[in-house]
Short mmCIF file of C-alpha atoms and ligand atoms in Angstrom, two decimals:
data_model
loop_
_atom_site.label_atom_id
_atom_site.label_comp_id
_atom_site.label_asym_id
_atom_site.label_seq_id
_atom_site.Cartn_x
_atom_site.Cartn_y
_atom_site.Cartn_z
CA MET Z 191 41.59 -11.79 -24.40
CA LYS Z 192 38.33 -13.21 -25.71
CA ASP Z 193 35.51 -11.48 -23.90
CA PHE Z 194 35.07 -7.75 -24.57
CA LYS Z 195 31.51 -7.16 -23.37
CA GLY Z 196 31.16 -4.56 -20.62
CA LYS Z 197 34.94 -4.04 -20.49
CA ILE Z 198 36.86 -0.79 -20.94
CA ALA Z 199 39.10 0.16 -23.90
CA PHE Z 200 41.43 3.15 -24.13
CA ILE Z 201 42.33 3.95 -27.74
CA THR Z 202 44.85 6.63 -28.70
CA GLY Z 203 44.43 8.60 -31.92
CA GLY Z 204 40.70 7.77 -31.79
CA GLY Z 205 39.67 10.84 -33.75
CA SER Z 206 40.63 9.37 -37.12
CA GLY Z 207 41.75 6.49 -39.30
CA ALA Z 208 42.85 3.17 -37.84
CA ALA Z 209 42.05 4.11 -34.23
CA LEU Z 210 38.55 5.30 -35.12
CA GLY Z 211 37.94 1.95 -36.84
CA GLN Z 212 39.20 0.18 -33.70
CA ALA Z 213 36.89 2.27 -31.49
CA LYS Z 214 33.91 1.37 -33.68
CA VAL Z 215 34.67 -2.34 -33.74
CA PHE Z 216 35.38 -2.69 -30.01
CA ALA Z 217 32.36 -0.54 -29.07
CA LYS Z 218 30.26 -2.86 -31.24
CA ALA Z 219 31.76 -5.78 -29.33
CA GLY Z 220 30.23 -4.25 -26.18
CA MET Z 221 33.16 -2.28 -24.77
CA ARG Z 222 33.02 1.20 -23.27
CA VAL Z 223 35.67 3.13 -25.18
CA ALA Z 224 37.78 6.11 -24.19
CA ILE Z 225 39.27 7.82 -27.25
CA ALA Z 226 42.23 10.16 -26.90
CA ASP Z 227 43.24 12.64 -29.59
CA VAL Z 228 44.82 16.06 -29.89
CA ARG Z 229 42.18 17.32 -32.35
CA ARG Z 230 38.92 18.37 -30.65
CA ASP Z 231 36.80 18.51 -33.86
CA ALA Z 232 37.92 15.06 -34.94
CA LEU Z 233 37.02 13.66 -31.51
CA HIS Z 234 33.61 15.30 -31.63
CA ASN Z 235 32.80 13.71 -35.01
CA ALA Z 236 34.29 10.39 -33.91
CA VAL Z 237 31.88 10.08 -30.97
CA SER Z 238 28.79 10.26 -33.19
CA GLU Z 239 30.36 7.93 -35.78
CA ILE Z 240 31.11 5.36 -33.07
CA VAL Z 241 27.63 5.60 -31.56
CA ASP Z 242 26.04 5.20 -35.02
CA TYR Z 243 28.24 2.26 -36.00
CA ALA Z 244 28.11 0.37 -32.70
CA GLY Z 245 24.57 1.26 -31.69
CA CYS Z 246 25.89 2.09 -28.21
CA LYS Z 247 25.02 4.92 -25.82
CA VAL Z 248 26.85 8.28 -26.02
CA ALA Z 249 27.81 7.70 -22.38
CA ASP Z 250 29.78 4.59 -23.45
CA VAL Z 251 32.21 6.73 -25.48
CA LEU Z 252 34.54 9.04 -23.56
CA PRO Z 253 36.44 11.59 -25.70
CA LEU Z 254 39.64 12.95 -24.15
CA CYS Z 255 41.38 15.83 -25.88
CA PHE Z 256 45.07 16.20 -25.05
CA ASP Z 257 48.55 15.76 -26.49
CA LEU Z 258 49.63 12.17 -25.79
CA THR Z 259 53.27 13.25 -25.45
CA ASP Z 260 52.30 15.38 -22.43
CA ARG Z 261 52.77 13.05 -19.44
CA LYS Z 262 50.90 15.24 -16.98
CA ALA Z 263 47.89 15.52 -19.28
CA TYR Z 264 48.04 11.75 -20.00
CA THR Z 265 48.06 10.91 -16.26
CA ALA Z 266 45.07 13.22 -15.71
CA ALA Z 267 43.25 11.49 -18.60
CA ALA Z 268 43.96 8.07 -17.06
CA ASP Z 269 42.45 9.31 -13.77
CA THR Z 270 39.38 10.55 -15.66
CA VAL Z 271 38.87 7.14 -17.30
CA GLU Z 272 38.97 5.42 -13.90
CA LYS Z 273 36.55 7.96 -12.47
CA VAL Z 274 34.06 7.85 -15.35
CA PHE Z 275 34.23 4.14 -16.29
CA GLY Z 276 35.06 2.80 -12.81
CA GLY Z 277 38.49 1.32 -13.57
CA PRO Z 278 41.53 1.36 -15.84
CA PRO Z 279 41.23 -0.07 -19.36
CA HIS Z 280 41.16 -3.83 -19.91
CA LEU Z 281 42.30 -3.14 -23.45
CA LEU Z 282 44.88 -0.43 -24.14
CA ILE Z 283 45.28 0.29 -27.88
CA GLN Z 284 48.01 2.77 -28.75
CA THR Z 285 47.44 3.83 -32.32
CA ALA Z 286 48.12 7.59 -32.60
CA GLY Z 287 50.94 8.25 -35.03
CA VAL Z 288 52.36 10.77 -37.48
CA ASN Z 289 54.92 10.63 -40.28
CA SER Z 290 57.04 13.02 -42.28
CA PHE Z 291 58.83 11.88 -45.43
CA GLY Z 292 62.31 13.11 -46.37
CA PRO Z 293 65.87 11.85 -46.80
CA VAL Z 294 67.02 10.91 -43.31
CA GLU Z 295 70.13 13.11 -43.60
CA SER Z 296 67.83 16.12 -43.95
CA SER Z 297 65.78 15.33 -40.80
CA THR Z 298 65.99 18.03 -38.13
CA PHE Z 299 65.60 17.80 -34.36
CA ASP Z 300 61.99 18.93 -34.89
CA ASP Z 301 61.39 16.05 -37.33
CA TYR Z 302 62.80 13.55 -34.83
CA ASP Z 303 61.04 15.09 -31.83
CA TRP Z 304 57.64 15.24 -33.51
CA VAL Z 305 57.62 11.83 -35.21
CA MET Z 306 59.38 9.88 -32.46
CA GLY Z 307 57.44 11.83 -29.81
CA VAL Z 308 54.10 10.65 -31.15
CA CYS Z 309 55.14 7.22 -32.48
CA LEU Z 310 57.41 6.12 -29.62
CA ASP Z 311 57.16 8.43 -26.56
CA HIS Z 312 53.35 8.33 -26.50
CA VAL Z 313 53.53 4.54 -26.43
CA VAL Z 314 56.03 4.64 -23.55
CA ASN Z 315 53.72 7.06 -21.72
CA GLY Z 316 50.73 4.76 -22.13
CA LEU Z 317 52.68 1.71 -20.98
CA VAL Z 318 54.13 3.44 -17.90
CA ILE Z 319 50.87 5.13 -16.92
CA PHE Z 320 48.43 2.30 -17.60
CA VAL Z 321 50.16 -1.08 -17.29
CA PRO Z 322 50.74 -0.89 -13.49
CA ARG Z 323 47.10 0.18 -13.03
CA MET Z 324 45.92 -2.68 -15.26
CA ILE Z 325 48.03 -5.27 -13.39
CA LYS Z 326 46.79 -4.01 -10.00
CA ALA Z 327 43.14 -4.05 -11.09
CA TYR Z 328 43.03 -7.17 -13.25
CA GLY Z 329 46.29 -9.10 -12.91
CA GLY Z 330 46.27 -12.58 -11.46
CA THR Z 331 48.95 -15.09 -10.57
CA ASP Z 332 50.32 -18.17 -12.36
CA GLY Z 333 49.07 -16.90 -15.70
CA VAL Z 334 45.41 -16.61 -14.74
CA PRO Z 335 44.04 -13.04 -14.65
CA LYS Z 336 41.36 -11.78 -12.27
CA GLU Z 337 39.83 -10.20 -15.38
CA GLU Z 338 41.20 -10.47 -18.93
CA PHE Z 339 43.38 -7.55 -20.06
CA HIS Z 340 45.61 -6.85 -23.06
CA VAL Z 341 47.95 -4.21 -24.48
CA VAL Z 342 48.16 -3.32 -28.19
CA THR Z 343 50.32 -0.93 -30.19
CA THR Z 344 49.70 -0.08 -33.82
CA SER Z 345 53.14 -0.12 -35.39
CA SER Z 346 53.89 -0.44 -39.10
CA MET Z 347 55.62 -2.64 -41.66
CA GLY Z 348 58.09 0.27 -41.51
CA ALA Z 349 59.33 -1.35 -38.29
CA MET Z 350 60.72 -4.19 -40.35
CA ILE Z 351 61.76 -2.68 -43.65
CA LYS Z 352 64.44 -0.07 -44.11
CA GLY Z 353 63.26 3.50 -44.50
CA PRO Z 354 65.72 5.90 -46.16
CA THR Z 355 62.96 8.53 -46.34
CA THR Z 356 61.21 7.54 -43.11
CA GLY Z 357 64.17 7.29 -40.72
CA PRO Z 358 62.63 8.70 -37.50
CA TYR Z 359 59.31 6.90 -38.17
CA SER Z 360 60.86 3.51 -38.92
CA ALA Z 361 63.18 3.81 -35.92
CA ALA Z 362 60.23 4.59 -33.62
CA LYS Z 363 58.18 1.72 -35.05
CA ALA Z 364 61.08 -0.77 -34.75
CA ALA Z 365 61.40 0.29 -31.11
CA VAL Z 366 57.72 -0.20 -30.34
CA ASN Z 367 57.74 -3.66 -31.94
CA ASN Z 368 60.55 -4.71 -29.65
CA LEU Z 369 58.85 -3.11 -26.65
CA MET Z 370 55.66 -5.01 -27.33
CA TYR Z 371 57.55 -8.31 -27.54
CA SER Z 372 58.98 -7.46 -24.08
CA TYR Z 373 55.52 -6.70 -22.66
CA ALA Z 374 54.01 -9.82 -24.21
CA GLU Z 375 56.54 -11.94 -22.32
CA SER Z 376 56.44 -9.88 -19.12
CA LEU Z 377 52.66 -9.85 -18.78
CA LYS Z 378 52.34 -13.65 -18.97
CA PRO Z 379 52.48 -14.31 -15.19
CA TYR Z 380 49.57 -11.89 -14.66
CA GLY Z 381 47.50 -13.69 -17.30
CA ALA Z 382 47.78 -11.00 -19.97
CA SER Z 383 49.66 -10.40 -23.20
CA ALA Z 384 50.46 -7.82 -25.85
CA THR Z 385 49.95 -7.48 -29.58
CA VAL Z 386 51.73 -5.34 -32.13
CA LEU Z 387 49.84 -4.58 -35.33
CA CYS Z 388 51.97 -3.83 -38.40
CA PRO Z 389 49.89 -2.51 -41.30
CA TYR Z 390 51.38 -1.58 -44.66
CA ASN Z 391 48.93 1.05 -45.94
CA ILE Z 392 45.71 2.27 -44.29
CA ASN Z 393 42.99 4.38 -45.86
CA SER Z 394 43.34 7.15 -43.27
CA ASN Z 395 44.22 10.83 -42.84
CA ILE Z 396 47.87 10.38 -41.90
CA GLY Z 397 48.89 12.11 -45.14
CA ASP Z 398 47.53 15.34 -43.62
CA ALA Z 399 49.51 15.06 -40.38
CA GLU Z 400 51.93 17.86 -41.42
CA ILE Z 401 48.96 20.26 -41.33
CA TYR Z 402 48.54 19.91 -37.57
CA ARG Z 403 52.24 19.49 -36.69
CA PRO Z 404 52.71 21.52 -33.47
CA GLU Z 405 53.89 25.12 -33.96
CA ASN Z 406 57.05 24.55 -31.88
CA LEU Z 407 58.18 21.57 -34.05
CA ARG Z 408 57.76 23.03 -37.54
CA ASN Z 409 61.41 23.44 -38.51
CA THR Z 410 61.46 20.48 -40.89
CA GLY Z 411 64.24 19.51 -43.30
CA HIS Z 412 61.68 17.76 -45.52
CA HIS Z 413 59.95 19.32 -48.51
CA VAL Z 414 56.30 19.83 -47.54
CA SER Z 415 53.81 21.46 -49.92
CA GLU Z 416 50.22 21.16 -51.08
CA GLY Z 417 51.52 18.99 -53.95
CA VAL Z 418 53.27 16.62 -51.54
CA LEU Z 419 50.12 16.32 -49.41
CA ALA Z 420 48.11 15.55 -52.57
CA SER Z 421 50.50 12.69 -53.40
CA LEU Z 422 50.26 11.29 -49.90
CA ARG Z 423 46.46 11.47 -49.86
CA ALA Z 424 46.39 9.56 -53.18
CA LEU Z 425 48.78 6.94 -51.79
CA TYR Z 426 46.80 6.32 -48.59
CA SER Z 427 43.48 6.19 -50.45
CA HIS Z 428 44.57 2.71 -51.64
CA GLY Z 429 45.07 1.43 -48.09
CA ILE Z 430 43.10 -1.10 -46.09
CA ASN Z 431 39.75 0.02 -44.68
CA PRO Z 432 40.07 0.83 -40.93
CA ILE Z 433 37.09 -1.37 -40.01
CA GLU Z 434 38.58 -4.36 -41.83
CA LEU Z 435 41.91 -3.62 -40.15
CA ALA Z 436 40.25 -3.49 -36.71
CA GLU Z 437 38.45 -6.80 -37.33
CA ILE Z 438 41.80 -8.43 -38.17
CA LEU Z 439 43.27 -6.95 -34.96
CA LYS Z 440 40.31 -8.25 -32.92
CA GLU Z 441 40.85 -11.76 -34.26
CA GLY Z 442 44.56 -11.38 -33.43
CA ILE Z 443 43.80 -10.40 -29.82
CA GLU Z 444 41.25 -13.21 -29.42
CA SER Z 445 43.80 -15.71 -30.74
CA GLY Z 446 46.63 -14.33 -28.59
CA ARG Z 447 48.80 -13.36 -31.55
CA ILE Z 448 51.75 -11.17 -30.53
CA LEU Z 449 52.49 -9.92 -34.05
CA VAL Z 450 49.65 -9.21 -36.47
CA LEU Z 451 50.41 -8.46 -40.12
CA PRO Z 452 47.04 -7.43 -41.51
CA PHE Z 453 46.92 -9.05 -44.92
CA ARG Z 454 44.00 -11.19 -46.03
CA ASP Z 455 46.53 -13.78 -47.15
CA VAL Z 456 48.91 -14.53 -44.27
CA ASN Z 457 51.51 -15.70 -46.79
CA ILE Z 458 51.98 -12.10 -47.93
CA GLY Z 459 52.88 -11.10 -44.37
CA LEU Z 460 55.22 -14.07 -44.01
CA ARG Z 461 56.91 -13.25 -47.31
CA LEU Z 462 57.43 -9.62 -46.26
CA VAL Z 463 58.99 -10.63 -42.93
CA HIS Z 464 61.18 -13.10 -44.77
CA GLU Z 465 62.26 -10.44 -47.29
CA ALA Z 466 62.98 -7.94 -44.50
CA ASN Z 467 65.07 -10.47 -42.55
CA GLU Z 468 66.96 -11.41 -45.70
CA GLU Z 469 67.91 -7.77 -46.22
CA ILE Z 470 69.31 -7.61 -42.68
CA GLU Z 471 71.40 -10.69 -43.45
CA TRP Z 472 72.77 -8.90 -46.53
CA TYR Z 473 74.08 -6.10 -44.29
CA MET Z 474 76.57 -8.64 -42.94
CA MET Z 475 77.97 -9.22 -46.45
CA THR Z 476 80.65 -7.15 -48.17
CA ALA Z 477 79.43 -3.86 -49.63
CA GLU Z 478 79.66 -5.28 -53.16
CA GLU Z 479 77.73 -8.47 -52.33
CA CYS Z 480 75.10 -6.47 -50.48
CA ARG Z 481 74.62 -3.99 -53.36
CA LYS Z 482 74.19 -6.88 -55.82
CA LYS Z 483 71.54 -8.53 -53.64
CA GLN Z 484 69.66 -5.24 -53.22
CA GLU Z 485 69.68 -4.57 -56.98
CA GLU Z 486 68.42 -8.08 -57.72
CA ARG Z 487 65.62 -7.58 -55.21
CA LYS Z 488 64.67 -4.20 -56.66
CA ALA Z 489 64.36 -5.74 -60.13
CA ASP Z 490 62.43 -8.75 -58.84
CA LYS Z 491 58.85 -8.37 -60.06
CA THR Z 492 57.68 -11.21 -57.83
CA ARG Z 493 58.10 -9.02 -54.72
CA TYR Z 494 54.67 -8.87 -53.09
CA VAL Z 495 54.49 -5.17 -52.24
CA PRO Z 496 56.55 -2.34 -53.72
CA ARG Z 497 58.37 -0.17 -51.23
CA PHE Z 498 57.05 3.32 -50.49
CA ASP Z 499 60.36 4.86 -51.51
CA ASP Z 500 60.26 3.22 -54.96
CA ASP Z 501 57.58 5.75 -56.03
CA PRO Z 502 56.31 2.96 -58.32
CA ASN Z 503 53.96 4.92 -60.54
CA PRO Z 504 54.72 8.64 -60.75
CA ASN Z 505 52.31 8.94 -63.70
CA ALA Z 506 49.42 7.98 -61.42
CA ARG Z 507 49.93 11.05 -59.25
CA PRO Z 508 46.92 13.36 -59.11
CA GLU Z 509 47.09 16.72 -60.87
CA GLY Z 510 49.31 19.22 -59.06
CA ALA Z 511 50.88 16.47 -56.99
CA GLU Z 512 54.61 16.46 -56.30
CA PRO Z 513 56.83 13.51 -55.36
CA PHE Z 514 57.18 13.01 -51.61
CA GLY Z 515 60.27 12.04 -49.66
CA LEU Z 516 62.46 14.93 -50.84
CA ALA Z 517 64.52 17.38 -48.79
CA ARG Z 518 63.94 21.13 -48.67
CA LYS Z 519 65.31 22.89 -51.75
CA ASP Z 520 67.67 25.11 -49.69
CA LEU Z 521 69.50 22.21 -48.00
CA ASP Z 522 72.35 22.28 -50.50
CA TYR Z 523 74.42 19.61 -48.75
CA VAL Z 524 71.76 17.03 -49.70
CA ALA Z 525 72.37 15.28 -53.05
CA PRO Z 526 70.49 17.22 -55.78
CA HIS Z 527 68.28 14.27 -56.81
CA LYS Z 528 67.04 14.02 -53.21
CA ARG Z 529 66.11 17.71 -53.02
CA SER Z 530 62.93 19.41 -54.15
CA GLN Z 531 63.27 21.71 -57.16
CA ASN Z 532 60.31 23.81 -55.94
P1 NAI X 868 45.37 9.29 -38.88
O1 NAI X 868 46.09 10.57 -39.09
O2 NAI X 868 44.13 9.06 -39.66
O3 NAI X 868 45.06 9.13 -37.32
C1 NAI X 868 46.03 9.42 -36.34
C2 NAI X 868 45.39 10.20 -35.21
O4 NAI X 868 46.40 10.44 -34.19
C3 NAI X 868 44.86 11.57 -35.64
O5 NAI X 868 43.49 11.72 -35.32
C4 NAI X 868 45.72 12.55 -34.88
O6 NAI X 868 45.03 13.74 -34.49
C5 NAI X 868 46.17 11.74 -33.67
N1 NAI X 868 47.39 12.31 -33.08
C6 NAI X 868 48.54 12.62 -33.72
N2 NAI X 868 49.40 13.15 -32.85
C7 NAI X 868 48.82 13.15 -31.64
C8 NAI X 868 49.21 13.59 -30.34
N3 NAI X 868 50.42 14.12 -30.12
N4 NAI X 868 48.35 13.45 -29.33
C9 NAI X 868 47.10 12.94 -29.55
N5 NAI X 868 46.67 12.52 -30.75
C10 NAI X 868 47.52 12.62 -31.78
O7 NAI X 868 46.47 8.16 -39.16
P2 NAI X 868 46.37 6.56 -39.22
O8 NAI X 868 46.93 6.15 -40.51
O9 NAI X 868 45.08 6.06 -38.81
O10 NAI X 868 47.48 6.19 -38.15
C11 NAI X 868 47.26 5.27 -37.10
C12 NAI X 868 48.51 4.47 -36.86
O11 NAI X 868 48.72 3.58 -37.94
C13 NAI X 868 49.78 5.30 -36.70
O12 NAI X 868 50.52 4.82 -35.60
C14 NAI X 868 50.51 5.05 -37.99
O13 NAI X 868 51.88 5.17 -37.84
C15 NAI X 868 50.09 3.62 -38.28
N6 NAI X 868 50.24 3.21 -39.66
C16 NAI X 868 49.61 3.91 -40.67
C17 NAI X 868 49.73 3.47 -41.97
C18 NAI X 868 49.03 4.17 -43.08
O14 NAI X 868 49.23 3.77 -44.23
N7 NAI X 868 48.20 5.16 -42.84
C19 NAI X 868 50.55 2.29 -42.32
C20 NAI X 868 51.17 1.65 -41.17
C21 NAI X 868 51.00 2.10 -39.91
#
């Protein structure tokens, strides 16, 4: 997809972070943008930020407040977009996401349902609700569309690297990567494609996601406290700026890239994929060989990016901050060093 002017975008999670950056950048490129988010206040602020950044009209930004895991509400929102903007999106960007850190053996049904619900089910909902509408409205034959259209999901490097403290999240992200590869191939005859964006760290508000976790999914096995949230905020403050991230995504869509690893130096992305694939190869080795390889890798200072679960610099934590990725103190079946002491 190369021409965005006058076209329609539907961006999930548009109230904050990466999705808000995407809404700004694609509105500036001349698109009318629908932004979907569960937080009404965030949506309200997002509309004025988008209008200011893009210099567009308020009427070109359509805020839709609903829970993206609610299929009925999502279908109603899709109908609203068609009614207000005159058609389904040309560009569907599925970016909403949440995370909760804790040893995977401590994760509860609520942890799985919340994290996989937002990170995987919402993506499935968007694909099932929108893709048929997009094909009917804009799909062509023999690889030439009537009008250009494209599907994007914001995944994570977590899709490719193992996540002992992000099990549900990494599983959901690995699933969406694979799904997007399927859609990229399947949409070819209609003249469209798909892109999956895998950032490593974004300067966003995802560290606060536990605060608005739905009431009915709050039975977590993970240790969550003000101190944990402070650590996460500090961690994400070092991430890529959402506007820069959205510009990299835009270039990826224009160039028809199916997988976008948003590093300024593409070699960093290539190295990370290579390292992740190597680790999968080690899983085929004997336990002893595999352990040796993993230890060598951990000690290897030439690794490009430290893993989240390494907690590389505990001394850099802000005051009052606690380590993240621990289980609740009372889960006494979890190994003591993986449990919170507080
Ligand atoms: P963010 O927290 O700033 O924005 C996420 C938005 O999604 C929020 O406005 C939130 O209200 C919304 N949301 C959450 N659950 C929802 C639901 N059920 N229905 C409707 N809206 C919902 O987070 P961020 O970092 O911008 O996250 C965007 C995407 O980037 C996510 O998919 C995340 O997994 C991914 N990502 C984030 C990284 C990071 O370092 N922050 C790294 C790699 C990927």
